[in-house]
Coordinates of C-alpha atoms and ligand atoms in Angstrom, one line a residue:
M1 CA 22.2 -136.1 38.3
R2 CA 23.8 -133.8 40.6
K3 CA 27.5 -133.6 41.4
R4 CA 28.5 -134.7 45.0
V5 CA 30.6 -133.1 47.3
T6 CA 32.2 -133.9 50.0
I7 CA 33.2 -132.1 52.4
L8 CA 36.2 -133.5 55.1
V9 CA 36.2 -132.4 58.3
P10 CA 39.3 -134.4 60.6
C11 CA 38.1 -134.4 63.5
Y12 CA 40.4 -134.8 67.3
N13 CA 38.5 -133.7 70.4
E14 CA 36.5 -131.9 68.9
E15 CA 32.9 -132.5 70.9
E16 CA 32.3 -128.7 71.9
A17 CA 33.0 -127.8 68.9
L18 CA 30.8 -130.2 66.3
P19 CA 27.7 -129.0 67.2
L20 CA 28.2 -125.3 65.9
F21 CA 30.3 -127.0 63.1
Y22 CA 27.5 -128.9 62.4
R23 CA 24.9 -126.4 62.2
E24 CA 27.3 -123.6 60.3
L25 CA 28.0 -126.4 57.7
N26 CA 24.6 -127.2 57.3
R27 CA 23.3 -123.7 57.0
V28 CA 25.4 -122.6 54.0
I29 CA 24.7 -126.2 52.2
S30 CA 21.6 -125.9 52.7
S31 CA 21.4 -122.9 49.5
L32 CA 23.7 -125.1 47.4
S33 CA 21.0 -128.0 46.5
Q34 CA 22.1 -127.9 42.8
Y35 CA 24.5 -130.5 44.6
E36 CA 24.9 -134.4 46.1
F37 CA 26.5 -133.8 50.3
E38 CA 28.2 -136.2 52.2
L39 CA 29.0 -135.2 55.6
L40 CA 32.2 -137.5 55.6
F41 CA 34.1 -136.6 59.8
I42 CA 37.3 -138.8 60.3
N43 CA 37.2 -138.8 64.4
D44 CA 41.3 -139.4 64.9
G45 CA 41.0 -141.2 67.9
S46 CA 38.9 -138.8 70.1
K47 CA 39.4 -138.9 73.8
D48 CA 36.7 -136.7 74.5
G49 CA 32.4 -137.4 73.1
T50 CA 33.4 -137.1 69.4
L51 CA 32.9 -140.3 68.5
N52 CA 28.7 -139.5 70.2
V53 CA 28.6 -136.4 68.8
L54 CA 28.9 -138.2 66.1
R55 CA 26.2 -141.4 66.1
S56 CA 23.2 -138.5 67.0
L57 CA 24.3 -136.2 63.7
R58 CA 24.5 -139.2 61.7
K59 CA 21.5 -140.7 63.5
E60 CA 19.7 -137.5 62.1
D61 CA 21.1 -136.3 58.5
K62 CA 22.0 -139.5 56.9
R63 CA 24.3 -137.6 54.6
V64 CA 26.7 -137.2 57.8
Q65 CA 29.4 -140.1 57.5
F66 CA 32.8 -140.1 59.9
V67 CA 35.6 -142.9 59.9
D68 CA 36.2 -144.3 64.1
L69 CA 40.6 -144.0 63.7
S70 CA 41.6 -147.0 65.8
R71 CA 43.4 -144.6 67.9
N72 CA 44.6 -141.3 67.6
Y73 CA 47.2 -140.3 63.9
G74 CA 47.4 -136.9 63.5
K75 CA 45.4 -134.9 61.4
E76 CA 47.5 -136.2 58.1
I77 CA 47.2 -140.1 58.1
G78 CA 43.3 -138.3 58.7
M79 CA 43.6 -136.7 55.9
I80 CA 44.3 -139.8 54.2
A81 CA 42.0 -142.2 56.1
G82 CA 39.4 -139.5 54.3
F83 CA 40.9 -139.1 50.9
D84 CA 40.9 -142.7 50.7
H85 CA 36.8 -143.4 51.6
A86 CA 35.7 -139.9 49.6
T87 CA 32.8 -141.2 47.5
G88 CA 32.6 -137.8 45.7
D89 CA 33.6 -136.1 42.1
C90 CA 35.2 -133.6 44.6
V91 CA 36.3 -132.8 48.8
I92 CA 36.2 -129.6 50.4
T93 CA 38.6 -130.6 53.7
I94 CA 37.5 -128.2 56.6
D95 CA 38.7 -128.2 60.6
A96 CA 36.5 -128.8 62.8
D97 CA 37.0 -125.3 64.8
L98 CA 35.3 -123.4 62.5
Q99 CA 38.2 -120.7 62.2
E100 CA 37.8 -122.0 58.1
P101 CA 34.8 -120.1 57.5
P102 CA 31.8 -122.8 55.2
E103 CA 30.6 -119.1 53.6
I104 CA 34.1 -119.7 51.1
I105 CA 32.1 -123.4 49.7
P106 CA 30.0 -122.2 47.2
E107 CA 33.5 -119.9 45.5
M108 CA 35.7 -122.8 45.8
L109 CA 33.0 -125.0 44.4
K110 CA 32.5 -121.7 41.4
R111 CA 35.8 -121.7 40.8
W112 CA 36.0 -126.3 40.3
E113 CA 33.4 -125.4 37.9
A114 CA 34.9 -123.1 36.1
G115 CA 37.6 -125.3 35.2
A116 CA 40.9 -125.3 38.8
N117 CA 41.3 -129.0 40.4
D118 CA 42.6 -127.4 43.8
V119 CA 41.1 -124.2 44.3
F120 CA 42.7 -123.5 48.1
G121 CA 42.1 -121.2 50.7
R122 CA 44.5 -118.3 51.3
R123 CA 44.4 -116.8 54.7
R124 CA 44.3 -112.8 54.5
Q125 CA 45.6 -112.0 58.3
R126 CA 46.9 -114.4 61.3
K127 CA 46.6 -113.9 64.4
Q128 CA 49.6 -115.9 65.7
S129 CA 52.7 -114.4 67.6
L130 CA 55.4 -112.2 66.6
G131 CA 57.8 -115.2 66.2
K132 CA 56.1 -118.8 64.8
K133 CA 54.6 -115.8 62.2
I134 CA 58.0 -115.0 61.3
S135 CA 59.5 -118.1 61.2
S136 CA 57.1 -119.9 59.6
K137 CA 57.4 -117.4 56.4
M138 CA 61.4 -118.3 56.9
Y139 CA 60.3 -121.9 56.9
H140 CA 58.8 -121.8 53.8
K141 CA 60.7 -120.0 52.0
L142 CA 63.2 -122.5 52.7
L143 CA 61.4 -125.4 51.7
S144 CA 60.2 -123.4 48.4
Q145 CA 64.1 -122.4 47.7
V146 CA 65.5 -126.5 47.7
S147 CA 63.0 -128.9 46.9
D148 CA 60.7 -128.1 43.4
V149 CA 57.8 -128.0 44.8
D150 CA 56.6 -123.6 44.8
L151 CA 54.3 -123.5 48.8
D152 CA 52.6 -120.7 49.8
D153 CA 52.9 -120.0 53.4
D154 CA 49.3 -118.6 53.9
A155 CA 47.2 -121.8 52.0
G156 CA 46.8 -124.9 54.6
D157 CA 44.3 -127.4 54.6
F158 CA 41.5 -126.1 53.9
R159 CA 41.0 -126.8 49.9
L160 CA 38.7 -127.8 47.3
L161 CA 40.1 -131.5 45.1
D162 CA 38.8 -132.9 42.4
R163 CA 38.5 -136.2 41.3
K164 CA 42.3 -136.1 40.2
C165 CA 43.8 -134.3 43.0
I166 CA 42.2 -136.8 45.5
A167 CA 43.6 -139.8 43.2
A168 CA 47.1 -138.8 43.2
L169 CA 47.8 -137.8 46.6
Q170 CA 45.7 -141.2 47.8
S171 CA 48.4 -143.3 45.4
M172 CA 51.4 -140.8 47.2
R173 CA 51.0 -143.7 51.2
E174 CA 54.6 -143.0 52.3
S175 CA 54.4 -142.9 56.4
Q176 CA 55.6 -139.7 57.4
R177 CA 53.4 -137.1 55.3
Y178 CA 53.5 -133.4 54.5
T179 CA 49.7 -133.0 53.2
K180 CA 50.8 -129.3 52.2
G181 CA 54.3 -130.4 50.4
M182 CA 52.2 -133.2 48.6
Y183 CA 49.7 -130.4 47.0
A184 CA 51.9 -128.7 45.7
W185 CA 54.2 -131.6 44.6
I186 CA 51.2 -133.4 42.4
G187 CA 50.5 -129.7 40.2
F188 CA 47.3 -129.2 38.6
K189 CA 45.3 -126.7 38.2
K190 CA 44.9 -124.7 40.9
E191 CA 43.9 -121.3 42.5
G192 CA 43.5 -119.7 45.4
V193 CA 40.5 -118.2 47.6
D194 CA 41.2 -115.2 50.1
Y195 CA 39.6 -115.6 53.5
D196 CA 40.1 -114.0 57.4
I197 CA 41.4 -117.0 59.6
A198 CA 38.6 -116.9 63.0
E199 CA 39.4 -117.7 66.8
R200 CA 38.0 -121.0 67.4
V201 CA 35.2 -122.1 69.1
A202 CA 36.2 -124.3 71.2
G203 CA 38.3 -126.4 72.3
T204 CA 42.0 -126.3 72.3
T205 CA 44.4 -126.3 69.1
K206 CA 46.2 -129.8 69.7
W207 CA 49.0 -128.1 67.6
T208 CA 52.4 -127.8 70.3
V209 CA 54.9 -126.8 69.8
P210 CA 57.0 -130.2 69.9
K211 CA 54.2 -130.8 67.1
L212 CA 54.5 -128.5 64.9
F213 CA 58.0 -129.5 64.9
H214 CA 58.0 -132.3 63.8
L215 CA 55.8 -131.4 61.2
A216 CA 58.5 -129.5 59.8
A217 CA 61.0 -131.9 60.2
D218 CA 59.1 -134.3 58.0
G219 CA 58.3 -131.7 55.2
L220 CA 62.1 -130.7 55.3
M221 CA 63.5 -134.3 54.7
S222 CA 60.6 -135.6 52.8
H223 CA 60.8 -133.1 50.5
S224 CA 64.7 -132.7 50.2
V225 CA 68.1 -133.7 51.2
L226 CA 68.9 -130.2 52.0
P227 CA 70.7 -131.8 55.2
L228 CA 72.8 -134.3 53.7
R229 CA 74.6 -131.6 51.2
L230 CA 74.9 -129.1 53.7
A231 CA 76.8 -132.0 55.7
S232 CA 78.6 -133.1 52.5
F233 CA 79.4 -128.9 51.7
A234 CA 80.9 -128.3 55.9
G235 CA 82.7 -131.5 55.0
L236 CA 85.2 -129.9 52.6
T237 CA 85.2 -126.8 53.9
V238 CA 86.1 -128.8 56.4
S239 CA 88.8 -130.6 55.3
L240 CA 89.7 -128.3 53.0
C241 CA 91.2 -125.7 55.9
A242 CA 92.5 -128.5 57.6
F243 CA 95.0 -128.9 54.5
V244 CA 95.4 -125.3 54.2
Y245 CA 96.5 -125.4 58.3
L246 CA 98.6 -128.5 57.7
V247 CA 101.2 -126.9 55.3
Y248 CA 101.1 -123.6 57.1
V249 CA 102.1 -126.6 60.0
I250 CA 104.5 -128.7 58.2
I251 CA 106.2 -124.6 56.4
K252 CA 106.9 -123.7 59.8
S253 CA 107.8 -125.9 62.0
I254 CA 110.5 -126.7 58.1
L255 CA 111.9 -122.7 57.8
W256 CA 112.2 -122.0 61.8
S257 CA 112.6 -125.5 63.1
D258 CA 109.4 -123.9 64.9
P259 CA 108.4 -126.6 68.0
V260 CA 105.2 -127.4 67.5
A261 CA 102.7 -126.6 70.5
G262 CA 99.4 -125.6 72.1
Y263 CA 97.2 -128.7 73.6
P264 CA 95.1 -126.3 74.1
S265 CA 94.4 -125.5 70.4
L266 CA 94.7 -129.5 69.6
M267 CA 91.4 -129.5 72.0
C268 CA 89.6 -127.6 69.8
V269 CA 89.7 -129.0 67.4
I270 CA 89.4 -132.8 67.3
L271 CA 86.7 -131.5 69.9
F272 CA 85.4 -129.0 67.1
L273 CA 85.9 -131.9 64.7
G274 CA 84.4 -134.7 66.3
G275 CA 81.2 -132.6 67.9
F276 CA 80.2 -132.1 63.8
I277 CA 81.3 -135.8 62.8
L278 CA 78.1 -136.2 65.4
L279 CA 76.0 -134.0 64.1
A280 CA 76.2 -135.0 60.3
L281 CA 75.8 -138.2 62.0
G282 CA 73.0 -137.4 63.6
I283 CA 71.5 -136.2 60.2
I284 CA 72.5 -139.0 58.4
G285 CA 70.3 -141.0 61.1
E286 CA 67.3 -138.8 60.5
Y287 CA 67.1 -139.8 57.0
L288 CA 68.2 -143.8 58.0
G289 CA 65.2 -143.6 60.8
R290 CA 63.0 -142.4 57.2
I291 CA 63.8 -144.9 55.1
F292 CA 63.6 -147.3 58.2
M293 CA 60.4 -146.2 58.7
E294 CA 59.0 -146.2 54.9
T295 CA 60.5 -149.5 53.9
K296 CA 58.1 -151.9 56.8
R297 CA 54.7 -150.9 54.6
R298 CA 52.3 -151.1 57.1
P299 CA 49.0 -150.0 56.2
L300 CA 49.0 -146.0 57.3
Y301 CA 46.1 -146.4 59.8
F302 CA 43.8 -149.1 61.2
I303 CA 39.4 -148.3 60.8
N304 CA 37.0 -149.5 64.1
E305 CA 34.0 -148.5 62.3
Y306 CA 33.2 -146.8 58.8
T307 CA 29.7 -146.3 58.4
G308 CA 29.9 -146.2 54.9
N309 CA 29.7 -150.0 54.1
D310 CA 30.6 -151.8 57.5
E311 CA 33.9 -153.6 56.5
N312 CA 37.0 -153.7 58.8
V313 CA 39.2 -152.3 55.7
E314 CA 42.7 -151.9 56.3
H315 CA 45.5 -150.0 54.3
Ligands
UDP401 N1 43.4 -132.7 64.1 C1 42.9 -134.4 64.0 N2 43.9 -134.9 64.6 C2 44.7 -134.3 64.9 C3 45.3 -132.9 65.4 C4 44.1 -131.9 65.0 O1 42.6 -134.6 63.2 O2 46.1 -135.6 66.0 C5 42.1 -132.4 63.0 C6 41.5 -131.0 65.1 O3 40.7 -131.6 65.6 C7 40.9 -130.0 63.5 C8 42.0 -129.9 62.8 O4 42.9 -131.3 62.8 O5 39.8 -130.3 62.7 C9 43.1 -128.5 63.1 O6 43.4 -128.7 64.5 P1 43.9 -127.4 64.9 O7 42.4 -126.3 65.1 O8 43.7 -128.4 67.0 O9 44.7 -126.9 64.6 P2 45.1 -125.3 64.6 O10 44.4 -124.3 64.2 O11 45.8 -124.2 65.7 O12 46.6 -125.2 63.6
MG402 MG1 42.3 -124.9 64.9

């Protein structure tokens, strides 16, 4: 029997890119007749005609399946929705904007057949502003250092995952997802395939700076307690300094009967400590908020329509 391969494509407002993407993908996979393909599109609450494009694609091509989510949940949730509905022996996640070339797919499948569980695409060079590049590098270094996962800055979501990896990712139902960290966390045999990242074919990027910032915070806080530890460490340092200073002030006033003066210095210390305490509280609050969100144990997403079976299921 032929092995089944699911191509998983999260889509948000991709009506312009989708036809081009489909044509390109179809060209590549038509040369891979030894596999049976499922093209699983996740419509992540698009506001444009993405759903109509998907419907017409499905009319022409029965390999096309789609999951229409009830609203825009973001790419991370879109991907877990895809993992939940993929029926293939392996899943290849790829963006709809052709920035990640489908030409790499045959090579990924080859590596999978040779025994790899997780074949990730690695960007050769990136067309990004210098600031973005440097901050991304630093962030990944920091995250790898403080958590027990080893993150590769140049590897993204373009990857092939076998059933073992998919099952592992499916078992992680946290709502604040940083999937890139999860790939590393689950382990299994990984292999990289290099590719050149292209410009978006159509449409615009959905990653705004606040969204990226949010994702970065999710990554750091869901994989480490470093911010909490830093707060305790800073607290300890400040207390030690304060103690030394206290001894100095007492000795000074006893030996030299120095009048203890200094409204300005007092103000500085109070304000500094006040600010610091608020900051530490904020960090604790961030974690507390995340715990609060997770304890609700809400379903990760709701489905409006799934072409594979026509149930309205919740997850
Ligand atoms: N995407 C999504 N939901 C979102 C934002 C993006 O499903 O809320 C999809 C988008 O359609 C694309 C992929 O995630 O297929 C990557 O998005 P984008 O190309 O905007 O990100 P970039 O390549 O700029 O990092
Ligand atoms: Mg893109």
